[in-house]
XYZ file of N, CA and C in Angstrom:
432
model
N 0.825 -1.189 0.000
C 0.000 0.000 0.000
C 0.868 1.252 0.000
N 1.939 1.194 0.815
C 2.844 2.348 0.871
C 3.530 2.563 -0.476
N 3.911 1.477 -1.111
C 4.547 1.578 -2.424
C 3.594 2.258 -3.406
N 2.354 1.857 -3.377
C 1.349 2.425 -4.276
C 1.072 3.896 -3.931
N 0.963 4.186 -2.655
C 0.632 5.553 -2.220
C 1.776 6.530 -2.485
N 3.010 6.089 -2.225
C 4.164 6.985 -2.362
C 4.833 6.908 -3.730
N 4.553 5.846 -4.468
C 5.178 5.690 -5.777
C 6.631 5.267 -5.686
N 7.046 4.756 -4.538
C 8.430 4.291 -4.342
C 8.438 3.251 -3.229
N 9.574 2.559 -3.105
C 9.727 1.594 -2.013
C 9.708 2.341 -0.683
N 8.908 1.890 0.272
C 8.870 2.577 1.568
C 10.120 2.269 2.394
N 10.490 3.181 3.242
C 11.630 2.969 4.137
C 11.189 2.080 5.292
N 12.166 1.552 6.026
C 11.865 0.713 7.190
C 11.065 1.504 8.217
N 11.393 2.780 8.366
C 10.683 3.620 9.333
C 9.209 3.770 8.948
N 8.936 3.979 7.656
C 7.555 4.131 7.201
C 6.759 2.840 7.409
N 7.390 1.710 7.118
C 6.720 0.420 7.304
C 6.450 0.187 8.783
N 7.447 0.486 9.632
C 7.286 0.299 11.078
C 6.142 1.153 11.609
N 6.072 2.379 11.141
C 5.003 3.276 11.591
C 3.636 2.749 11.149
N 3.553 2.306 9.892
C 2.285 1.798 9.354
C 1.821 0.537 10.088
N 2.775 -0.345 10.436
C 2.430 -1.612 11.083
C 2.467 -1.537 12.605
N 2.848 -0.376 13.117
C 2.963 -0.191 14.566
C 3.899 -1.243 15.167
N 5.101 -1.313 14.555
C 6.133 -2.253 15.001
C 7.421 -1.484 15.226
N 8.330 -2.049 16.018
C 9.639 -1.405 16.184
C 10.423 -1.418 14.863
N 11.161 -0.365 14.608
C 11.929 -0.231 13.369
C 12.946 -1.356 13.235
N 13.616 -1.737 14.337
C 14.629 -2.790 14.244
C 14.008 -4.141 13.858
N 12.792 -4.390 14.285
C 12.086 -5.627 13.921
C 11.778 -5.621 12.412
N 11.333 -4.483 11.887
C 11.045 -4.354 10.454
C 12.323 -4.546 9.647
N 13.429 -3.955 10.114
C 14.713 -4.109 9.405
C 15.143 -5.576 9.386
N 14.957 -6.270 10.501
C 15.317 -7.688 10.587
C 14.488 -8.515 9.590
N 13.203 -8.240 9.527
C 12.321 -8.956 8.593
C 12.738 -8.670 7.152
N 13.050 -7.416 6.855
C 13.467 -7.053 5.497
C 14.802 -7.718 5.147
N 15.699 -7.827 6.119
C 16.999 -8.463 5.888
C 16.815 -9.956 5.600
N 16.009 -10.613 6.411
C 15.773 -12.042 6.233
C 15.099 -12.310 4.886
N 14.203 -11.429 4.487
C 13.498 -11.602 3.214
C 14.453 -11.508 2.027
N 15.589 -10.853 2.189
C 16.565 -10.690 1.113
C 17.491 -11.893 0.986
N 17.649 -12.683 2.063
C 18.590 -13.801 2.057
C 18.048 -14.961 1.234
N 18.938 -15.636 0.499
C 18.489 -16.813 -0.254
C 18.079 -17.936 0.710
N 17.094 -18.716 0.305
C 16.617 -19.822 1.121
C 16.728 -21.099 0.296
N 17.257 -22.148 0.891
C 17.404 -23.424 0.202
C 16.050 -24.080 -0.017
N 15.892 -24.695 -1.168
C 14.666 -25.443 -1.435
C 14.590 -26.704 -0.582
N 15.709 -27.073 0.022
C 15.762 -28.241 0.904
C 15.443 -27.886 2.350
N 15.075 -26.630 2.620
C 14.739 -26.204 3.975
C 13.552 -27.016 4.487
N 13.709 -27.695 5.644
C 12.597 -28.482 6.194
C 11.416 -27.585 6.551
N 10.220 -28.096 6.311
C 8.983 -27.363 6.575
C 8.080 -28.239 7.444
N 7.358 -27.620 8.340
C 6.385 -28.343 9.157
C 6.965 -28.784 10.480
N 6.074 -29.215 11.363
C 6.489 -29.612 12.705
C 7.378 -30.845 12.687
N 7.057 -31.808 11.841
C 7.844 -33.035 11.786
C 9.021 -32.914 10.829
N 9.098 -31.824 10.117
C 10.172 -31.551 9.158
C 10.332 -32.691 8.150
N 9.200 -33.283 7.751
C 9.252 -34.381 6.799
C 9.011 -33.928 5.356
N 8.847 -32.632 5.151
C 8.726 -32.096 3.799
C 9.664 -30.905 3.671
N 9.901 -30.515 2.433
C 10.843 -29.431 2.155
C 10.145 -28.309 1.404
N 10.725 -27.126 1.476
C 10.169 -25.957 0.804
C 9.947 -26.233 -0.683
N 10.887 -26.908 -1.312
C 10.794 -27.212 -2.741
C 9.604 -28.078 -3.106
N 9.074 -28.836 -2.128
C 7.907 -29.688 -2.385
C 6.664 -28.875 -2.708
N 6.652 -27.602 -2.322
C 5.464 -26.774 -2.472
C 5.526 -25.823 -3.664
N 6.579 -25.938 -4.456
C 6.725 -25.087 -5.639
C 6.208 -25.870 -6.842
N 5.172 -25.371 -7.504
C 4.589 -26.132 -8.615
C 5.529 -26.196 -9.817
N 5.487 -27.333 -10.519
C 6.242 -27.515 -11.752
C 5.295 -27.224 -12.909
N 5.459 -26.060 -13.530
C 4.555 -25.648 -14.604
C 4.676 -26.524 -15.845
N 5.805 -27.252 -15.966
C 5.997 -28.121 -17.124
C 5.357 -29.493 -16.934
N 5.077 -29.860 -15.702
C 4.485 -31.169 -15.422
C 2.993 -31.147 -15.758
N 2.495 -32.251 -16.317
C 1.058 -32.285 -16.617
C 0.239 -32.333 -15.330
N -0.963 -31.830 -15.406
C -1.862 -31.881 -14.250
C -2.133 -33.350 -13.927
N -2.282 -33.688 -12.656
C -2.513 -35.093 -12.290
C -3.682 -35.732 -13.040
N -4.766 -34.997 -13.214
C -5.923 -35.552 -13.929
C -5.567 -35.844 -15.385
N -4.795 -34.953 -16.013
C -4.387 -35.167 -17.405
C -3.450 -36.366 -17.519
N -2.522 -36.478 -16.573
C -1.580 -37.597 -16.585
C -2.321 -38.920 -16.400
N -3.287 -38.945 -15.488
C -4.067 -40.164 -15.252
C -4.887 -40.524 -16.486
N -5.492 -39.529 -17.111
C -6.294 -39.759 -18.311
C -5.420 -40.289 -19.449
N -4.232 -39.723 -19.596
C -3.301 -40.155 -20.642
C -2.875 -41.609 -20.412
N -2.571 -41.945 -19.163
C -2.171 -43.313 -18.828
C -3.307 -44.288 -19.107
N -4.509 -43.901 -18.718
C -5.677 -44.753 -18.956
C -5.916 -44.941 -20.454
N -5.741 -43.886 -21.236
C -5.896 -43.986 -22.689
C -4.878 -44.964 -23.268
N -3.621 -44.855 -22.842
C -2.580 -45.759 -23.341
C -2.905 -47.210 -23.007
N -3.366 -47.440 -21.770
C -3.704 -48.803 -21.360
C -4.887 -49.343 -22.159
N -5.898 -48.511 -22.353
C -7.078 -48.932 -23.110
C -6.713 -49.193 -24.564
N -5.897 -48.317 -25.141
C -5.468 -48.494 -26.528
C -4.670 -49.789 -26.678
N -3.780 -50.060 -25.740
C -3.008 -51.307 -25.788
C -3.929 -52.512 -25.699
N -4.914 -52.426 -24.829
C -5.876 -53.519 -24.675
C -6.638 -53.763 -25.976
N -7.071 -52.688 -26.621
C -7.808 -52.814 -27.880
C -6.894 -53.359 -28.976
N -5.661 -52.860 -29.043
C -4.729 -53.334 -30.073
C -4.348 -54.794 -29.851
N -4.338 -55.232 -28.598
C -4.024 -56.635 -28.297
C -5.062 -57.587 -28.874
N -6.245 -57.070 -29.173
C -7.299 -57.923 -29.732
C -7.092 -58.170 -31.230
N -6.134 -57.478 -31.829
C -5.804 -57.685 -33.244
C -4.742 -58.772 -33.357
N -4.459 -59.190 -34.585
C -3.349 -60.125 -34.771
C -2.050 -59.365 -34.486
N -0.995 -60.072 -34.099
C 0.277 -59.382 -33.824
C 0.761 -58.535 -35.003
N 0.543 -59.027 -36.210
C 0.980 -58.295 -37.402
C 0.180 -57.006 -37.567
N -1.145 -57.094 -37.425
C -1.998 -55.906 -37.548
C -1.640 -54.878 -36.476
N -1.432 -55.367 -35.270
C -1.070 -54.464 -34.171
C 0.233 -53.734 -34.480
N 1.238 -54.471 -34.925
C 2.546 -53.876 -35.216
C 2.438 -52.863 -36.358
N 1.656 -53.189 -37.386
C 1.473 -52.268 -38.519
C 0.867 -50.956 -38.028
N -0.191 -51.025 -37.216
C -0.833 -49.801 -36.718
C 0.107 -49.020 -35.799
N 0.827 -49.731 -34.945
C 1.766 -49.043 -34.036
C 2.829 -48.281 -34.831
N 3.332 -48.898 -35.890
C 4.352 -48.235 -36.709
C 3.751 -47.109 -37.551
N 2.621 -47.366 -38.171
C 2.004 -46.354 -39.047
C 1.611 -45.094 -38.285
N 1.111 -45.257 -37.058
C 0.622 -44.106 -36.300
C 1.603 -43.631 -35.224
N 2.805 -44.191 -35.201
C 3.825 -43.730 -34.263
C 3.502 -44.012 -32.807
N 2.809 -45.110 -32.548
C 2.400 -45.415 -31.175
C 3.534 -45.990 -30.333
N 4.632 -46.380 -30.980
C 5.747 -46.942 -30.218
C 6.756 -45.880 -29.814
N 7.115 -45.035 -30.773
C 8.179 -44.066 -30.496
C 7.812 -42.639 -30.899
N 6.552 -42.414 -31.262
C 6.120 -41.071 -31.632
C 6.403 -40.721 -33.083
N 7.025 -41.623 -33.830
C 7.367 -41.366 -35.232
C 6.487 -42.221 -36.142
N 5.630 -41.568 -36.913
C 4.769 -42.281 -37.865
C 5.604 -42.745 -39.049
N 5.360 -43.967 -39.497
C 6.091 -44.515 -40.637
C 5.195 -44.501 -41.877
N 5.824 -44.433 -43.024
C 5.088 -44.503 -44.291
C 4.763 -45.964 -44.590
N 3.860 -46.168 -45.548
C 3.545 -47.530 -45.982
C 4.815 -48.234 -46.462
N 5.634 -47.484 -47.174
C 6.892 -48.023 -47.710
C 7.819 -48.499 -46.584
N 7.989 -47.665 -45.556
C 8.874 -48.021 -44.439
C 8.377 -49.261 -43.697
N 7.084 -49.319 -43.464
C 6.517 -50.478 -42.769
C 6.640 -51.717 -43.652
N 6.414 -51.540 -44.947
C 6.555 -52.656 -45.885
C 7.949 -53.249 -45.859
N 8.965 -52.402 -45.804
C 10.350 -52.889 -45.745
C 10.590 -53.688 -44.469
N 10.008 -53.226 -43.366
C 10.199 -53.928 -42.096
C 9.574 -55.325 -42.123
N 8.450 -55.456 -42.829
C 7.765 -56.750 -42.918
C 8.150 -57.530 -44.179
N 8.953 -56.904 -45.014
C 9.391 -57.536 -46.257
C 8.216 -57.828 -47.202
N 7.291 -56.856 -47.261
C 6.143 -56.953 -48.174
C 5.975 -55.600 -48.861
N 5.073 -55.540 -49.833
C 4.864 -54.284 -50.563
C 4.065 -53.292 -49.723
N 4.137 -52.032 -50.124
C 3.367 -51.018 -49.404
C 1.873 -51.246 -49.591
N 1.481 -51.827 -50.730
C 0.069 -52.143 -50.966
C -0.420 -53.189 -49.959
N 0.420 -54.173 -49.683
C 0.037 -55.202 -48.701
C -0.105 -54.572 -47.309
N 0.759 -53.642 -46.970
C 0.667 -52.955 -45.675
C -0.615 -52.133 -45.626
N -0.956 -51.484 -46.739
C -2.200 -50.710 -46.786
C -3.402 -51.614 -46.527
N -3.376 -52.817 -47.114
C -4.470 -53.773 -46.914
C -4.555 -54.231 -45.452
N -3.410 -54.535 -44.873
C -3.378 -54.971 -43.464
C -3.888 -53.848 -42.563
N -3.435 -52.631 -42.846
C -3.873 -51.469 -42.061
C -5.385 -51.267 -42.183
N -5.904 -51.352 -43.401
C -7.340 -51.156 -43.624
C -8.153 -52.213 -42.879
N -7.685 -53.457 -42.929
C -8.390 -54.540 -42.236
C -8.368 -54.313 -40.720
N -7.227 -53.907 -40.195
C -7.098 -53.657 -38.756
C -8.005 -52.507 -38.327
N -8.045 -51.450 -39.123
C -8.901 -50.304 -38.787
C -10.383 -50.678 -38.856
N -10.744 -51.545 -39.807
C -12.135 -52.032 -39.873
C -12.487 -52.784 -38.591
N -11.556 -53.611 -38.136
C -11.789 -54.356 -36.891
C -11.967 -53.398 -35.712
N -11.155 -52.337 -35.683
C -11.229 -51.380 -34.568
C -12.527 -50.588 -34.594
N -13.132 -50.449 -35.767
C -14.396 -49.712 -35.862
C -15.581 -50.526 -35.344
N -15.385 -51.815 -35.162
C -16.470 -52.665 -34.652
C -16.860 -52.160 -33.263
N -18.173 -52.072 -33.000
C -18.635 -51.502 -31.721
C -18.017 -52.136 -30.472
N -17.710 -53.421 -30.525
C -17.137 -54.070 -29.343
C -15.770 -53.490 -28.978
N -15.064 -52.968 -29.981
C -13.755 -52.368 -29.719
C -13.836 -50.842 -29.639
N -14.601 -50.249 -30.551
C -14.623 -48.782 -30.632
C -15.255 -48.133 -29.406
N -16.217 -48.803 -28.766
C -16.869 -48.178 -27.605
C -15.887 -47.968 -26.450
N -14.836 -48.792 -26.390
C -13.835 -48.634 -25.324
C -13.052 -47.332 -25.481
N -12.894 -46.901 -26.720
C -12.095 -45.700 -26.984
C -12.930 -44.431 -27.114
N -14.241 -44.568 -27.319
C -15.091 -43.394 -27.538
C -15.104 -42.437 -26.351
N -14.938 -42.958 -25.139
C -14.954 -42.095 -23.948
C -13.835 -41.059 -23.973
N -12.769 -41.345 -24.717
C -11.627 -40.432 -24.743
C -11.791 -39.317 -25.773
N -12.832 -39.378 -26.574
C -13.069 -38.355 -27.592
C -13.930 -37.242 -27.022
N -13.291 -36.175 -26.593
C -14.031 -34.987 -26.119
C -13.182 -33.767 -26.172
């Protein structure tokens, strides 16, 4: 409030007067506030947690998002397991489900030692199977 009212940082004396505290106490608080504090500083009565435990990681996904993502991966694996091993592998490679890198029909064909047309046929058959209500209903909940 003093900063806003005066347009500058208030002095220790001004803060002490405003808070009705001794000036030396205000100076001590201001000094401590300037000192670096370790993130490993114990917090709480039992000292079983640290200051760093309470600083949010903005790069980490929200717990609900992480749980939803994990559940999606598990459900997708379960659905893909219902295909033949070859169909499953073709879809995993084509859509980058293993390493995040989608492969072309040609690349997948080389891995299986068949033509890209044969891979297209296997992929189409696998996708038809996945569209069947018994399989697709498991994944529909994730579409929103």
